[in-house]
Coordinates of C-alpha atoms and ligand atoms in Angstrom, one line a residue:
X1 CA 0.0 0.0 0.0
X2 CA 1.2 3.4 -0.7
X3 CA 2.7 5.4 2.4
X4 CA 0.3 8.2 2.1
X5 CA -3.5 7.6 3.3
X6 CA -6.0 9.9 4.0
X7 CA -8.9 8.0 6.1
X8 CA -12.5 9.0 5.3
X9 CA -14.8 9.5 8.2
X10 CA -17.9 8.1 6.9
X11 CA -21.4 9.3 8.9
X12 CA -23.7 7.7 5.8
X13 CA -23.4 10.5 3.3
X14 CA -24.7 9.3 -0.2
X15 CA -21.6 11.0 -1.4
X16 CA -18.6 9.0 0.7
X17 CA -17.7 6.4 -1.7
X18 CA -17.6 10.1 -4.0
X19 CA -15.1 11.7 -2.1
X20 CA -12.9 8.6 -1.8
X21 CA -12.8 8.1 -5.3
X22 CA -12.0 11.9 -5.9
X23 CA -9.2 12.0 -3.6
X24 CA -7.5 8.7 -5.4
X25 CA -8.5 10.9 -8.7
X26 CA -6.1 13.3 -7.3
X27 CA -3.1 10.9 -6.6
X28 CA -3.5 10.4 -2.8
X29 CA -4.6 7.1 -1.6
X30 CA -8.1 6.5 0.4
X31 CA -9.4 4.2 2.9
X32 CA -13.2 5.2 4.2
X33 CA -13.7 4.0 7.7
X34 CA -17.0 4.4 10.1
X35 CA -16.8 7.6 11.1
X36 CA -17.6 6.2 15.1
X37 CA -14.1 4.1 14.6
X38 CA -12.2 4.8 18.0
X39 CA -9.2 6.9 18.0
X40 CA -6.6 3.9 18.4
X41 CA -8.3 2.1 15.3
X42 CA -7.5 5.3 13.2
X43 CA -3.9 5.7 14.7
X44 CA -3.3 2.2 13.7
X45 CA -4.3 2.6 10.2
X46 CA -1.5 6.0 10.6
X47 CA -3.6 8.6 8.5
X48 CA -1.9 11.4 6.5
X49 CA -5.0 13.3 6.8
X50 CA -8.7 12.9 8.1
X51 CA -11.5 13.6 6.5
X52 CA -15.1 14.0 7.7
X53 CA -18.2 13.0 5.5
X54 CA -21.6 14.6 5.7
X55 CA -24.6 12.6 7.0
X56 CA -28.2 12.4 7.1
X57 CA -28.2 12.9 11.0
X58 CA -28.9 15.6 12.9
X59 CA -25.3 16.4 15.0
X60 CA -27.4 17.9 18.2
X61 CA -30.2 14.9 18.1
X62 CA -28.7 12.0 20.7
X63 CA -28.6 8.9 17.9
X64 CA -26.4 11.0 15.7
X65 CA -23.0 9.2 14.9
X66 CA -20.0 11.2 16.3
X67 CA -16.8 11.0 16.0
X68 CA -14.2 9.7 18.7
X69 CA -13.4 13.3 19.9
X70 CA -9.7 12.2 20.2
X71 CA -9.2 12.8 16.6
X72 CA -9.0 16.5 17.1
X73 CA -5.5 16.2 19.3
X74 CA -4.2 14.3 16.9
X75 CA -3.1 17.4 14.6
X76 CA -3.3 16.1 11.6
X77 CA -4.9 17.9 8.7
X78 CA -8.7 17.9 8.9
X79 CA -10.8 18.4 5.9
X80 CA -15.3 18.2 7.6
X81 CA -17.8 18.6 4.9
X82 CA -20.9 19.9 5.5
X83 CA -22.2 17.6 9.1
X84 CA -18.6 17.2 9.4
X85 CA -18.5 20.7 9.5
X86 CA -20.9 20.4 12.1
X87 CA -19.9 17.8 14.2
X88 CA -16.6 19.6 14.7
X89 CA -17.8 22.5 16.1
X90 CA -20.6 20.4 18.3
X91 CA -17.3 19.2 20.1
X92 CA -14.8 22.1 19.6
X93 CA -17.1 24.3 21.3
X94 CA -19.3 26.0 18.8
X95 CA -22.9 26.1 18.4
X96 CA -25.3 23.8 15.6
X97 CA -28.8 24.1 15.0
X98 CA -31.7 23.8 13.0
X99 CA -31.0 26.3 9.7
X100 CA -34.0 28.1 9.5
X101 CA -34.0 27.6 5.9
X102 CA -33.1 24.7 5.0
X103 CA -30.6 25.1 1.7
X104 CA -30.5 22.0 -0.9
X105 CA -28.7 23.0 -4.6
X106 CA -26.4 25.5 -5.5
X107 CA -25.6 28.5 -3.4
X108 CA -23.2 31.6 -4.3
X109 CA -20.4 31.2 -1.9
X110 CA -18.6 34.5 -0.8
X111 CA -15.2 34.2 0.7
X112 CA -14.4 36.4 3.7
X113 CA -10.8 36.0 4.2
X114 CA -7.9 34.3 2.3
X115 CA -7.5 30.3 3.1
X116 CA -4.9 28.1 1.3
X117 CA -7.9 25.9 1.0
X118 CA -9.2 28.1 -1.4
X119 CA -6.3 29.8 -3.1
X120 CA -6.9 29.6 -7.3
X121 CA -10.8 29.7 -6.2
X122 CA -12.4 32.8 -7.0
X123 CA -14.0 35.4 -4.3
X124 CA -17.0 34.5 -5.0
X125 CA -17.9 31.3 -6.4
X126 CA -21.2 28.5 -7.1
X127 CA -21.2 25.0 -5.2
X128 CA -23.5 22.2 -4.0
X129 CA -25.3 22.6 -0.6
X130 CA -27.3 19.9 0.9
X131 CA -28.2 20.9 4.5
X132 CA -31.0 21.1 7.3
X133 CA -28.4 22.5 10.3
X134 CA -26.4 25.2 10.2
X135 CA -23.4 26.3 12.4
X136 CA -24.8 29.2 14.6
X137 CA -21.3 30.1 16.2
X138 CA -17.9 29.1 16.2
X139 CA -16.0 27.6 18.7
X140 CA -12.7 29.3 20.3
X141 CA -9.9 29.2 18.2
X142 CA -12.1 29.1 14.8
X143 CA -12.3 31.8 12.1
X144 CA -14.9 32.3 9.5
X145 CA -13.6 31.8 5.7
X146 CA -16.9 32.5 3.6
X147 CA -20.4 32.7 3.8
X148 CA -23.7 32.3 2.2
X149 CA -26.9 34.9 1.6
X150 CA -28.7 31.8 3.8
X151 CA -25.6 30.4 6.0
X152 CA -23.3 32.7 8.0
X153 CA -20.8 30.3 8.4
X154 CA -20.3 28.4 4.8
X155 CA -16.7 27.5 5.3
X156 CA -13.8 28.1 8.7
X157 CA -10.7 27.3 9.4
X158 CA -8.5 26.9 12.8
X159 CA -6.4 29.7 13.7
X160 CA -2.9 27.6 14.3
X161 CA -4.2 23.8 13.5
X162 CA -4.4 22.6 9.7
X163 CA -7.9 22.1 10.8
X164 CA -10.8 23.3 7.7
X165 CA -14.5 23.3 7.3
X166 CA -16.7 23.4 5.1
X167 CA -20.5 23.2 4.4
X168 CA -20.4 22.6 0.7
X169 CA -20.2 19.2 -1.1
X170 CA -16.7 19.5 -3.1
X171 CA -16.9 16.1 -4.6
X172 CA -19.8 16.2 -6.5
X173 CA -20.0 17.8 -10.0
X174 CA -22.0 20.5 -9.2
X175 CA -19.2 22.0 -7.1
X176 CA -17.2 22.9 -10.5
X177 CA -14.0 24.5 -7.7
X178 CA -14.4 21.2 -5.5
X179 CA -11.7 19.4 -7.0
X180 CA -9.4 22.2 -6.8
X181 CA -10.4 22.8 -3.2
X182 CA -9.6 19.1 -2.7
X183 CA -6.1 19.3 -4.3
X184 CA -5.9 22.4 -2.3
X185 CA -6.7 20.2 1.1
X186 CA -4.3 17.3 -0.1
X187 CA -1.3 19.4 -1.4
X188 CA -1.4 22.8 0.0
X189 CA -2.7 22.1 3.4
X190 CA -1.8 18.6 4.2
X191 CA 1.4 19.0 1.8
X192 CA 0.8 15.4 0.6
X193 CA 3.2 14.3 -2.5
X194 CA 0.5 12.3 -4.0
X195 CA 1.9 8.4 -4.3
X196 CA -1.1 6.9 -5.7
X197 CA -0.7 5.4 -9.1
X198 CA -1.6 2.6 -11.3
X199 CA 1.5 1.5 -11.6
X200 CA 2.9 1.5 -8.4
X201 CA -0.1 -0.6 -7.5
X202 CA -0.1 -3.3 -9.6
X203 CA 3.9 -3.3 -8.8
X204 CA 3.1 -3.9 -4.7
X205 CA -0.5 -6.3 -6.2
X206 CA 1.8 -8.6 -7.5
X207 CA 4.3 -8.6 -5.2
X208 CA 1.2 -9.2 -2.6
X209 CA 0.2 -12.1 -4.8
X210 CA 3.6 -13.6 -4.6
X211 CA 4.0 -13.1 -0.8
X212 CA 0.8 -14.7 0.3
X213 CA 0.4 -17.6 -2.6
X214 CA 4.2 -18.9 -1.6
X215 CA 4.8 -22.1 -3.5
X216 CA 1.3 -22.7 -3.0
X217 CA -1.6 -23.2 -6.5
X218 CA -3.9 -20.8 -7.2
X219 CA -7.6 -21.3 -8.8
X220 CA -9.3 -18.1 -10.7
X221 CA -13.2 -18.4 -11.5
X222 CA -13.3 -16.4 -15.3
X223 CA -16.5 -15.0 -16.0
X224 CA -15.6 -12.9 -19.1
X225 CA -16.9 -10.0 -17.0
X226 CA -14.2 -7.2 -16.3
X227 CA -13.6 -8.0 -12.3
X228 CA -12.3 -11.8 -13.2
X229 CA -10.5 -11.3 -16.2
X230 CA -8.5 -8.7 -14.5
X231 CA -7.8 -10.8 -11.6
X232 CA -6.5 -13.5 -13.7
X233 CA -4.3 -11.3 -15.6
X234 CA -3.1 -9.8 -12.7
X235 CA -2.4 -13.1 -11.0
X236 CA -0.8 -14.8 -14.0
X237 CA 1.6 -12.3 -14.0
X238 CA 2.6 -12.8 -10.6
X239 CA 2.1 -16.4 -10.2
X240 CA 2.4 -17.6 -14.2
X241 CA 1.8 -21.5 -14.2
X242 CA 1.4 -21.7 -10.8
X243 CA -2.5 -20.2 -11.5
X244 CA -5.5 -22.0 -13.6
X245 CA -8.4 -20.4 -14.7
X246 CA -11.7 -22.2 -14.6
X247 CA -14.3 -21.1 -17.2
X248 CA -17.8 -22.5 -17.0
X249 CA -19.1 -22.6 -20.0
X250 CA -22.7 -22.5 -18.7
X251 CA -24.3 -21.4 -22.0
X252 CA -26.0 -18.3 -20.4
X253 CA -23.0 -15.5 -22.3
X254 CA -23.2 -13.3 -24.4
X255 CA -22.5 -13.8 -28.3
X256 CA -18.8 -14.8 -29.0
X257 CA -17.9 -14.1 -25.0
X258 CA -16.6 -17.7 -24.6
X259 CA -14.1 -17.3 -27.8
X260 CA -13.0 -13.9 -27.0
X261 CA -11.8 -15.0 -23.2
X262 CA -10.0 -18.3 -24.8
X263 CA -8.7 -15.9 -27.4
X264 CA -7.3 -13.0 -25.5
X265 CA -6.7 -15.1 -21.8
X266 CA -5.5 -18.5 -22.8
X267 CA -3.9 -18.0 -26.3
X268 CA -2.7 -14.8 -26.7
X269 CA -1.3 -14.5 -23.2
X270 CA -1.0 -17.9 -22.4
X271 CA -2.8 -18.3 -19.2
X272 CA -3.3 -22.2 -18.3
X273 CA -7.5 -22.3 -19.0
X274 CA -10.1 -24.8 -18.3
X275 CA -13.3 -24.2 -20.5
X276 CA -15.8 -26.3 -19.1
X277 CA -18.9 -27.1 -21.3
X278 CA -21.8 -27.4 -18.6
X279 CA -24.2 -25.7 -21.2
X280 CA -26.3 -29.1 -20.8
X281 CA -26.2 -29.1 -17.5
X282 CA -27.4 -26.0 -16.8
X283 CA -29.9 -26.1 -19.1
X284 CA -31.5 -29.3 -17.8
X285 CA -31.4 -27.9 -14.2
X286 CA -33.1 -25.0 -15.7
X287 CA -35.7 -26.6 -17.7
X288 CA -39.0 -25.1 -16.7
X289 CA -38.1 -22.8 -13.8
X290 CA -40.0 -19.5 -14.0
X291 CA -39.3 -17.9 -10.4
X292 CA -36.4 -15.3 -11.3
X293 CA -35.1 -15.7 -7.6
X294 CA -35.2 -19.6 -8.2
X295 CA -33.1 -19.3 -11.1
X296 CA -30.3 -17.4 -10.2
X297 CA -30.2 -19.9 -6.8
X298 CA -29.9 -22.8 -9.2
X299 CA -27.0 -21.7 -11.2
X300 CA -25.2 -20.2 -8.2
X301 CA -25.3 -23.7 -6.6
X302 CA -24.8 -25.9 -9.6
X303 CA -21.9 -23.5 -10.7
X304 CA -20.2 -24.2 -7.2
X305 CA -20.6 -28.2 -8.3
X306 CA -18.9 -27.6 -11.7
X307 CA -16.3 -25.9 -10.1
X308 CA -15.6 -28.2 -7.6
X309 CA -15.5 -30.8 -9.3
X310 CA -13.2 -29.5 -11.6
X311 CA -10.4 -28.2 -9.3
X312 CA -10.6 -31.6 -7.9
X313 CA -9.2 -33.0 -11.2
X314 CA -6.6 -29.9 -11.5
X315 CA -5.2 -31.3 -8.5
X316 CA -4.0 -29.9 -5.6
X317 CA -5.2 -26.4 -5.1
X318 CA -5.0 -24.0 -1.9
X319 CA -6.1 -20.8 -2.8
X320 CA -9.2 -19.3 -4.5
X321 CA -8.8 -15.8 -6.1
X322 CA -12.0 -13.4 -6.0
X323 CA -12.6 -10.1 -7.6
X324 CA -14.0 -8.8 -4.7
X325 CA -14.0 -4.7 -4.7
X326 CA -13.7 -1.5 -2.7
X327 CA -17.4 -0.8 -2.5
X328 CA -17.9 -4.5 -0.9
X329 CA -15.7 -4.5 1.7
X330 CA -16.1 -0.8 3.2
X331 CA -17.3 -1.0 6.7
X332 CA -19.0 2.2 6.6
X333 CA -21.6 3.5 8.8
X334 CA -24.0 3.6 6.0
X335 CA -23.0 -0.3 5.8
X336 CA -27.0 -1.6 7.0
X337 CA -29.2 1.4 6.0
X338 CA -31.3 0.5 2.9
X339 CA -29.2 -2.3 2.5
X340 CA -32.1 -4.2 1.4
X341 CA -31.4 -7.4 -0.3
X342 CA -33.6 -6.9 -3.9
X343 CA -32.2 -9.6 -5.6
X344 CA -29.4 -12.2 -4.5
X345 CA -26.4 -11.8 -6.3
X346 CA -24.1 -14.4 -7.4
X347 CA -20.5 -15.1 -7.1
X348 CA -18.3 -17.6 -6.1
X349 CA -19.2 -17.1 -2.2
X350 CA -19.5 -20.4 -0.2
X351 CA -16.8 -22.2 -2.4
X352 CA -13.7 -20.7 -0.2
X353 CA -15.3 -22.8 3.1
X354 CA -16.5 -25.9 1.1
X355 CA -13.2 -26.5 -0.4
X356 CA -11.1 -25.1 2.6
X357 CA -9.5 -22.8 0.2
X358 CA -7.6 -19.8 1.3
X359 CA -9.4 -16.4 -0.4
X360 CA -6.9 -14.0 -2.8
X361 CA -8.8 -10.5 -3.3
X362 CA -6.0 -8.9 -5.1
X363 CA -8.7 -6.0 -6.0
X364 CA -10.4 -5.2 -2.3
X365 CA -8.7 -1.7 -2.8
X366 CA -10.1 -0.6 -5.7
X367 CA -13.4 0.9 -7.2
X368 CA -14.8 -0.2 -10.4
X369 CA -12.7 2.1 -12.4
X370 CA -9.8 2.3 -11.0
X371 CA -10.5 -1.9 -12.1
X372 CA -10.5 -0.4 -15.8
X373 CA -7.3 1.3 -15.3
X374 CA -5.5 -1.6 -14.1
X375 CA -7.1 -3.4 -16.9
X376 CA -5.6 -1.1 -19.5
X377 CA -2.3 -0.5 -17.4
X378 CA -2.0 -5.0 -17.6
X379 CA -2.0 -4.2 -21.4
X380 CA -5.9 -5.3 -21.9
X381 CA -8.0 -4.5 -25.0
X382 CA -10.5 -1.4 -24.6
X383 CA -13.1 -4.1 -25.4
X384 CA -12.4 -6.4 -22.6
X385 CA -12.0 -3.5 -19.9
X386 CA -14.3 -1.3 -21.0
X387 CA -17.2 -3.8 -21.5
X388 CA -20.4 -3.0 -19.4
X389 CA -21.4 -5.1 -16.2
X390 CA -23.1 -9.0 -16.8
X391 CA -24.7 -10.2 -14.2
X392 CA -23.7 -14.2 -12.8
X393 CA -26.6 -15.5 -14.1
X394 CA -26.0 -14.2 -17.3
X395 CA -28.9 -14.4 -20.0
X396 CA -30.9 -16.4 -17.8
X397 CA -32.1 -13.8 -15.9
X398 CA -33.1 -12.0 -19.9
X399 CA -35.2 -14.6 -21.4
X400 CA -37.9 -14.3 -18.8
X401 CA -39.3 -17.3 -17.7
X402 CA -38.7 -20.4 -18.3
X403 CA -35.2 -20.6 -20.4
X404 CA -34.5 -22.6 -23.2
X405 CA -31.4 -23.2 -25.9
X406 CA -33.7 -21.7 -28.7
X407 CA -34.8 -18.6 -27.2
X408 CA -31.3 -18.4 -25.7
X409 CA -30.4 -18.0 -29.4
X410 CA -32.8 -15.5 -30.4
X411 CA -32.2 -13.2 -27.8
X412 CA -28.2 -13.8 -28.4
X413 CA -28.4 -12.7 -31.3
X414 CA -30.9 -9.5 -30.7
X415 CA -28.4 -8.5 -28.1
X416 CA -25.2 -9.1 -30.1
X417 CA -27.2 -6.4 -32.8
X418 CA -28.0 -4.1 -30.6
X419 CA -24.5 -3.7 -29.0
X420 CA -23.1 -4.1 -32.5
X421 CA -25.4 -0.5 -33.3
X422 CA -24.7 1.1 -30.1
X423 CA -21.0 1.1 -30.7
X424 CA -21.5 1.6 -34.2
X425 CA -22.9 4.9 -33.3
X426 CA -20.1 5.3 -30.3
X427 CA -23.0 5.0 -27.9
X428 CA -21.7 2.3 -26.6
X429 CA -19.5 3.8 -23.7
X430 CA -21.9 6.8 -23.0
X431 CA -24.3 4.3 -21.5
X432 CA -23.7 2.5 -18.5
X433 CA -24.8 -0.7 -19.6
X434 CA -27.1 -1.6 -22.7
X435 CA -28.7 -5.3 -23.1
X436 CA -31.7 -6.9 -25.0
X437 CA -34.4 -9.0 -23.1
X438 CA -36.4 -11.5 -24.7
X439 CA -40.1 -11.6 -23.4
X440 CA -42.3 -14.8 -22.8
X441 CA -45.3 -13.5 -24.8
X442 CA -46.0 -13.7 -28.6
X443 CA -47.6 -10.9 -30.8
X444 CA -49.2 -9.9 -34.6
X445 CA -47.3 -8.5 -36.9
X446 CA -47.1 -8.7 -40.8
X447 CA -43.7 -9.8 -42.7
X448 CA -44.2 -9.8 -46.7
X449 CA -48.0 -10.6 -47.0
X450 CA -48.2 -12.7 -44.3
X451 CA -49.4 -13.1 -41.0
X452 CA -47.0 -13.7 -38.1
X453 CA -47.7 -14.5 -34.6
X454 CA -43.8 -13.6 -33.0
X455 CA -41.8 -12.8 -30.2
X456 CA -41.0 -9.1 -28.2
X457 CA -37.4 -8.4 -27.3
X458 CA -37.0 -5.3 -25.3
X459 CA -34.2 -2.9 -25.5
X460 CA -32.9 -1.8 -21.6
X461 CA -30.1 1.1 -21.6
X462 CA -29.5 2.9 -18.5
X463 CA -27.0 5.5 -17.6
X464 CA -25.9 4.7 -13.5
X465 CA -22.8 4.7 -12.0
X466 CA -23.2 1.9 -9.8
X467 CA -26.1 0.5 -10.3
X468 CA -27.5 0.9 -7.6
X469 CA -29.8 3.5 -9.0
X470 CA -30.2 4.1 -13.0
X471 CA -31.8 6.4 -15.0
X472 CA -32.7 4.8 -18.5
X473 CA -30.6 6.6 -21.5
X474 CA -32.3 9.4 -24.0
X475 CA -30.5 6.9 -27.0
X476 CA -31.1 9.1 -30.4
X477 CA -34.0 8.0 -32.4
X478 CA -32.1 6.9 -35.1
X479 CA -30.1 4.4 -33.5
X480 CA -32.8 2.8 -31.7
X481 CA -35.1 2.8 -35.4
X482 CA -31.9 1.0 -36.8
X483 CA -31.3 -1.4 -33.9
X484 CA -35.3 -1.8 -33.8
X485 CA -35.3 -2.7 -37.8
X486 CA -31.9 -4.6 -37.7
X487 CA -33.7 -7.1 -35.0
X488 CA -37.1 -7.8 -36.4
X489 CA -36.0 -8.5 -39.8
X490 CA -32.5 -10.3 -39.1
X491 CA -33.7 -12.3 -36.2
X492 CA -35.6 -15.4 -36.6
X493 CA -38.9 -15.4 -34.2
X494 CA -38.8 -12.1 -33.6
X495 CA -42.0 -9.6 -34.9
X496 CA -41.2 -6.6 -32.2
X497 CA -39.0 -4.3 -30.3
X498 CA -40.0 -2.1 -27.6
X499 CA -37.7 0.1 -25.7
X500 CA -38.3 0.3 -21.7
X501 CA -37.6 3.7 -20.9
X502 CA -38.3 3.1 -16.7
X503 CA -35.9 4.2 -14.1
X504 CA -34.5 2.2 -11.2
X505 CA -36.5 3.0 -8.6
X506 CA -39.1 2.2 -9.6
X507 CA -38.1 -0.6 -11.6
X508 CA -34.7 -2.4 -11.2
X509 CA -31.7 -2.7 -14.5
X510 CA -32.4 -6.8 -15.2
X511 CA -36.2 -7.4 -15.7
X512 CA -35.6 -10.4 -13.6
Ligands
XMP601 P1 -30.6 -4.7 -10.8 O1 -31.3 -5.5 -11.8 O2 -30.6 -5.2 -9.4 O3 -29.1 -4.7 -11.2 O4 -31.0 -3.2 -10.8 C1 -28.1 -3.8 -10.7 C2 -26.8 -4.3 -11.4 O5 -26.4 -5.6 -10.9 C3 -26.4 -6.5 -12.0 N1 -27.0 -7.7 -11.5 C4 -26.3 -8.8 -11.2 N2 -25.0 -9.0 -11.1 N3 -25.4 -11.2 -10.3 C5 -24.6 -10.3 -10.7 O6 -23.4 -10.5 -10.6 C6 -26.8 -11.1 -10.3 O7 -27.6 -11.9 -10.0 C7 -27.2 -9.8 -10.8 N4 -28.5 -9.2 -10.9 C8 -28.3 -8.0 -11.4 C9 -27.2 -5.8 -13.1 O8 -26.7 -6.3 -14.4 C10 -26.9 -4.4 -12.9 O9 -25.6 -4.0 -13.4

């Protein structure tokens, strides 16, 4: 790990993970943390600088999360944003209350004295507020830095401590100065050197690898999705022959996904790679399920079989590598609320204890795309990295109901068009993810002179950035009339496309 951190203090802002991932944006290195961790938890983890989130609570109401008050002898540089504005001044001695007028968008802030926080930021400038309380006075030893038409104190700083505040959200896009006040927090204040690079991490990954696989074997699910084929190519490059690569072929993929992994993995790069061809399998166990829930149970089970069974035959393995990410493994004090479990997800969970195999998550640092940028800095195509997000139970989840080889096909090949059109257009990458479903019902439509009685596929595209909520994307008319057209003619079964143009909420990204 790098030897600069900056630990995030996270009260359940929707905008934590935000700040985190602007902060690694600017070079330094991030770990978010509950923001009730106690003080020797956060000297352990020896900070370069703190950073305190905002929050849905109310600092003055008695459930409200606060911070171990020992942070503030610590003296190192303190960056609170908005209730960690508050917080701070609840315990330095200042006053917090109800605003009177609550202030939610962009506000005009007016700076009242020069800050290195703000130096390059103009006297006046627009950011995002998002606030209920507001600091009514500031405790001793604090100065006001700026201010608001609604919010006397909009930003202070600490007359000798590298201590600064500020009620603004800098991290999100409607604060066009935030990032320079963040580089000014990182470099100016906390005089960081910014040691957070691409390639320094996959230089300490691989050496990680090599430390805790020993002489030891090492087994890689491959999924074709971005997370696994980045693990594997970052393992095989520290491990080589000493890792194998299970691919289970369980016909639910996209259109040529199997070939391009085999192609680009195991040929071109020479990574040792099982394909295992359980399309059969799968498809019996399948064979007239309709519950969506049911479904994705049975292949996350019989895809633990397959497995299984086939690292038995590879011989003798001790350690299981996972693509398990940043976002998964925060333990945040959000971690719980809303955490709601929609649909269950599947990976490879449960295998490590069944097999008593040892778990290597060479990516539990990272966020999605900083997963990309390793991905391009391990020499992998664009197409590869910068595919959109499958989910495990791949096309089984799009051909709703019950699932079967020949509607597997049709909706394929619908798919296969409409990414083909969507790139072809260079839509592709300005949606989050784009997909075809094939629906269970049958319709009238008229092809030559003749009567036909067909299927519906349905076109999802949604613009999201984790997926956890989506808004569906305004795709120009003429791509969608071409993909439409391209699919009802060329596709075998097929009478009709509809586009779904619903967000998540209401509705969720997979129809199933
Ligand atoms: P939903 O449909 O829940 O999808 O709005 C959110 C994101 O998760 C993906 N997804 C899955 N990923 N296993 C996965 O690995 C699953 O069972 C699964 N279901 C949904 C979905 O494609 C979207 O990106």
């Amino acid at each position: 790990m790098p030897r600069e951190r900056v630990l995030i203090l996270d009260f359940g802002s929707q905008y934590t993970q935000l700040i985190a991932r602007r902060v690694r944006e600017l070079g330094v290195f991030s770990e978010i943390v509950s923001g009730t961790t106690p003080l020797v938890e956060i000297k352990r983890r020896r900070p370069s600088a703190l950073i305190l989130s905002g929050s849905p609570a109310s600092g003055y109401r008695s459930e409200a999360p606060l911070p171990d008050p020992g942070i503030y002898a610590l003296g190192k540089p303190l960056l609170g944003i908005c209730y960690g504005f508050q917080v701070t001044q609840q315990l330095m001695g200042g006053t917090v209350a109800k605003a009177p007028r609550a202030e939610y968008g962009s506000a005009i802030f007016a700076l009242d004295r020069p800050s290195p926080l703000f130096r390059g930021v103009p006297r006046r400038f627009r950011a995002w507020m998002s606030h209920g309380d507001e600091v009514r006075a500031l405790g001793p030893g604090w100065e006001r830095v700026a201010h608001t038409t609604n919010c006397r104190f909009a930003a202070a700083r600490h007359a000798t401590l590298p201590y600064h505040l500020i009620q603004f959200h800098p991290e999100v896009a409607h604060s066009p100065f935030g990032k320079k006040v963040l580089s000014n927090f990182l470099f100016g204040v906390a005089k960081l050197a910014g040691d957070w690079t691409m390639k320094g991490f996959l230089r300490q990954a691989v050496a990680g690898i090599r430390r805790e696989v020993g002489e030891g074997h090492l087994l890689c699910a491959l999924s074709g999705g971005v997370d696994s084929t980045v693990v594997a190519t970052l393992c095989h490059r520290a491990l080589g022959k000493r890792l194998t690569c299970v691919l289970v072929d369980h016909g639910l993929m996209r259109e040529g996904e199997i070939e391009e992994v085999r192609g680009e993995l195991g040929e071109k790069r020479g990574l040792r790679l099982v394909v295992v061809d359980a399309r059969q399998r799968f498809l019996s166990k399948l064979e007239s399920v309709i519950d969506p829930e049911r479904k994705r149970k049975i292949i996350g089970s019989e895809f633990i079989a397959v497995f299984e069974e086939q690292a038995q035959e590879i011989g003798p393995v001790e350690f299981l590598a996972q693509g398990t990410l940043y976002p998964d493994v925060i333990e945040s004090a959000s971690a719980g609320w809303g955490a709601q479990v929609i649909k269950t997800h599947h990976n490879v969970g449960g295998l490590p204890e069944r097999m008593r195999l040892k778990l290597v998550e060479p990516l539990r640092w990272l966020f999605k795309d900083e997963v990309r940028v390793l991905g391009r800095e391990l020499g992998l195509p664009a197409h590869l990295v910068d595919r959109h997000p499958f989910p495990g139970p791949g096309l089984a989840v799009r051909t709703l109901g019950a699932v079967n080889s020949a509607d597997l096909e049709i909706l394929r090949r619908a798919d296969a068009i409409f990414i083909e059109e969507l790139r072809r257009a260079r839509w592709y990458h300005r949606t989050w993810q784009a997909f075809a479903v094939l629906l269970p019902i049958q319709t009238v439509g008229v092809k030559g002179d003749e009567r036909s009685y067909e299927r519906v596929i349905a076109l999802r595209a949604v613009d999201s950035t984790d997926g956890m909520t989506a808004d569906w994307t305004r795709l120009p008319d003429a791509v969608l009339a071409r993909a439409a057209s391209r699919i009802a003619n060329e596709v075998r079964g097929v009478n009709r496309v509809v586009f779904d143009c619903t967000s998540k909420p209401p509705a969720t990204i997979e129809w199933e």
